[in-house]
XYZ file of C-alpha atoms in Angstrom:
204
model
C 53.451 195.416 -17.976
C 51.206 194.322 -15.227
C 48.402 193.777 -17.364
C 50.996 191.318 -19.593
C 51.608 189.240 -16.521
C 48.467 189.391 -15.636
C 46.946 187.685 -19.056
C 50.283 185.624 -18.596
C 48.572 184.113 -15.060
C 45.431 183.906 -16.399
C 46.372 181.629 -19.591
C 48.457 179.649 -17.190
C 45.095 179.098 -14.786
C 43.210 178.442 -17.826
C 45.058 175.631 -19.268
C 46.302 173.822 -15.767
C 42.262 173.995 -15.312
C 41.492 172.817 -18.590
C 43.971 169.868 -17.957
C 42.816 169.439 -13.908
C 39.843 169.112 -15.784
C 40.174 166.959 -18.620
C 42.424 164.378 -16.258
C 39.143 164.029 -14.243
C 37.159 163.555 -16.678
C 38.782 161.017 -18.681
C 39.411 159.224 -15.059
C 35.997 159.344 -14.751
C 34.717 158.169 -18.057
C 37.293 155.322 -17.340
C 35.811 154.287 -14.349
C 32.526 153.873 -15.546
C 33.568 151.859 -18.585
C 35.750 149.566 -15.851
C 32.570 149.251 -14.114
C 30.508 148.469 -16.843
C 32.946 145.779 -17.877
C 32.868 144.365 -14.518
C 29.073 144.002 -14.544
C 28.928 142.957 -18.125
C 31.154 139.890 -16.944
C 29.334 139.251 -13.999
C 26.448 138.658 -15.885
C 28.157 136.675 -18.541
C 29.399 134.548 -16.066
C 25.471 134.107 -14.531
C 25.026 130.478 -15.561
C 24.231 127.246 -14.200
C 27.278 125.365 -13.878
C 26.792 121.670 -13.636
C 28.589 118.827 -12.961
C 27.337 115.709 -13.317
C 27.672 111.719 -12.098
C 26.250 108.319 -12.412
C 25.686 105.685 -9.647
C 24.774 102.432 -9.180
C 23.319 100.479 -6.712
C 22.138 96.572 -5.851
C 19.842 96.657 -3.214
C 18.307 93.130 -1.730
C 15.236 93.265 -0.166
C 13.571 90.843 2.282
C 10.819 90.882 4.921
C 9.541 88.195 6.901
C 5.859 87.836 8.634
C 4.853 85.803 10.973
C 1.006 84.809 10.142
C -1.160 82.621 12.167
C 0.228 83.198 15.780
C 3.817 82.564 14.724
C 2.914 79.394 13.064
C 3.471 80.077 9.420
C 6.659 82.221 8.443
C 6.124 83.809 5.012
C 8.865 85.679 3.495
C 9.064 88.110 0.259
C 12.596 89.719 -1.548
C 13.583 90.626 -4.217
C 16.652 92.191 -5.925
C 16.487 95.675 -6.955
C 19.271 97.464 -9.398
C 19.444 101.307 -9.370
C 21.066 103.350 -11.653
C 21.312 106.629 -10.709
C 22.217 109.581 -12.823
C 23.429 112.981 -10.269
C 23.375 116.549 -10.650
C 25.080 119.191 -8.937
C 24.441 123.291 -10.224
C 25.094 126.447 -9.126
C 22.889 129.060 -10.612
C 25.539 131.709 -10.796
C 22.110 134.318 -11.935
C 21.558 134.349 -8.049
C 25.158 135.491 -7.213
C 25.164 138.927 -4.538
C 27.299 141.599 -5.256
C 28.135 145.462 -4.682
C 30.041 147.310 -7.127
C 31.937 150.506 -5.425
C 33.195 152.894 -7.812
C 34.759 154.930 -5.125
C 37.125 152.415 -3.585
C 37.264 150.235 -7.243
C 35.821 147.750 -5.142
C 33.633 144.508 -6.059
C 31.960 142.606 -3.132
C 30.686 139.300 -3.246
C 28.359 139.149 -0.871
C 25.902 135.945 -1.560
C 27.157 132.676 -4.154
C 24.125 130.036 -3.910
C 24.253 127.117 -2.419
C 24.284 124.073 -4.454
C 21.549 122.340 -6.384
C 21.591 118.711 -5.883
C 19.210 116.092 -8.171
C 18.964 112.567 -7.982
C 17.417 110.681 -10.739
C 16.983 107.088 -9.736
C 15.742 104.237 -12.232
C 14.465 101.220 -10.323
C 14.738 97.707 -11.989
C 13.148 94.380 -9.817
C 14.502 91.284 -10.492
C 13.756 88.080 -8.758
C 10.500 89.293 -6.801
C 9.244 86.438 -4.314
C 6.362 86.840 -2.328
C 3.773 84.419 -0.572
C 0.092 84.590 -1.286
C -0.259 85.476 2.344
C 2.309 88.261 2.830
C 2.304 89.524 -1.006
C 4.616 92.832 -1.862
C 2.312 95.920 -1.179
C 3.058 99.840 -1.795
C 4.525 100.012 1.608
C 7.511 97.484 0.458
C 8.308 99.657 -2.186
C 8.395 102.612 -0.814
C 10.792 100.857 2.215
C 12.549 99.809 -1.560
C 13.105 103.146 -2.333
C 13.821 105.502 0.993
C 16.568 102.714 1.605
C 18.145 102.703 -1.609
C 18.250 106.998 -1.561
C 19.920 106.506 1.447
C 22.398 104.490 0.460
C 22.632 106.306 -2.346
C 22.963 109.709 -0.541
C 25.783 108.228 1.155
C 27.580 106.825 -1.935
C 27.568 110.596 -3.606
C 29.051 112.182 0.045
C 31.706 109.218 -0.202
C 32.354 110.381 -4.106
C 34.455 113.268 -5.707
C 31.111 114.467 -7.073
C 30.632 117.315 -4.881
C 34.770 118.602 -4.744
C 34.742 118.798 -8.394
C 31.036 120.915 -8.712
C 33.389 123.142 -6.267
C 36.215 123.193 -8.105
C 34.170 124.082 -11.217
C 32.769 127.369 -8.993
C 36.005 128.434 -7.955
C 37.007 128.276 -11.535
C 34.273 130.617 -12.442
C 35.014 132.818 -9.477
C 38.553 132.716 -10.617
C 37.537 135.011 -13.744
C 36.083 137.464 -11.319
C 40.024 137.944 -9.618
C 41.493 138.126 -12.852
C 39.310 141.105 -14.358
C 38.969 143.151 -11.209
C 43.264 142.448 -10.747
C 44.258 143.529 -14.129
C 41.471 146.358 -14.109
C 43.085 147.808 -10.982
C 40.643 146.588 -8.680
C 39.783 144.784 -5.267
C 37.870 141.502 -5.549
C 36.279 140.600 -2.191
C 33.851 138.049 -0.336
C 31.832 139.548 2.047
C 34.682 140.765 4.398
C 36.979 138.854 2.897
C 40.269 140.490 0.838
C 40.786 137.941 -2.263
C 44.862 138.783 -3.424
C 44.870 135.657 -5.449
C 43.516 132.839 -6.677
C 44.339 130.320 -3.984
C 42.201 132.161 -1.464
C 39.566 131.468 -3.292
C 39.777 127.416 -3.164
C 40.129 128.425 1.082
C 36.981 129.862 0.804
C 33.918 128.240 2.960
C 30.996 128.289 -0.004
């Protein structure tokens, strides 16, 4: 009789084992394919995301000289047109991360900063200059460091660079959505992410 129970006991430990076991191991195999996904979108996602704008500008330029101990006042302009196309990119290839498998977490630690290109076509009209005070390599460079200014200021007065961010946030957004419905914890740096809106709060 003893030795019944005893098999009895034995059979039991065997197949709560084999189960204890088998849970684990599917959990496991699980968690590797949920962090293989993860990483497989993460690199999917790697691409340079662009947004892109066009400016224009009218720029009128003069400069006056005073030749001939102030006796003769020569003067040069002319009327420059820029048109301007803009870039802005995030190379999502450089983003940071740390993938825990332990706490099913995935850390963004680094996004890159943005990329921003200027590409500037200069057309002169109406050039006047004086055979004493003629339009030199100086004047055009003065032609050109102004107009990128102005310029400059024109794309930080634009929508230009909210709408590169909103584009990142949008491709941030699929990193919430697969870690949420995977089970998982999406953050930035020490940041918790628990839905989409804290990502737009962000500071990128």
């Amino acid at each position: 009789m003893k030795n019944i129970l005893f098999g009895i006991v034995i059979a039991l430990l065997t197949v709560v084992s084999f189960q204890y076991f088998s849970t684990n191991k599917a959990e496991e195999t699980q968690l590797v394919a949920n962090s293989a996904l993860i990483q497989k979108e993460l690199k999917s996602v790697g691409k340079l995301v662009v947004t892109e704008g066009h400016f224009s500008q009218v720029y009128n330029y003069k400069s006056s000289k005073a030749i001939f101990g102030n006796l003769i006042d020569t003067e040069k302009k002319a009327l420059v047109v820029v048109n301007a196309d803009v870039t802005i990119a995030y190379d999502l290839s450089k983003i940071e991360y740390n993938v825990d498998e332990v706490t099913k977490t995935l850390t963004i630690t680094s996004i890159p900063t943005e990329e921003l290109k200027v590409n500037p076509d200069f057309e002169y009209y109406d050039v006047q200059a004086d055979y004493l005070n003629p339009f030199k390599a100086e004047d055009y460079n003065t032609i050109k460091r102004n107009v990128r200014k102005e310029l400059a200021e024109k794309i930080n007065a634009s929508d230009i660079r909210i709408n590169a961010k909103n584009r990142l946030i949008s491709e941030l957004s699929k990193f919430y959505i697969l870690t949420n419905s995977l089970g998982w914890t999406l953050k930035y740096n020490e940041t918790l992410i628990s839905n989409k809106l804290e990502l737009e709060t962000l500071k990128l």
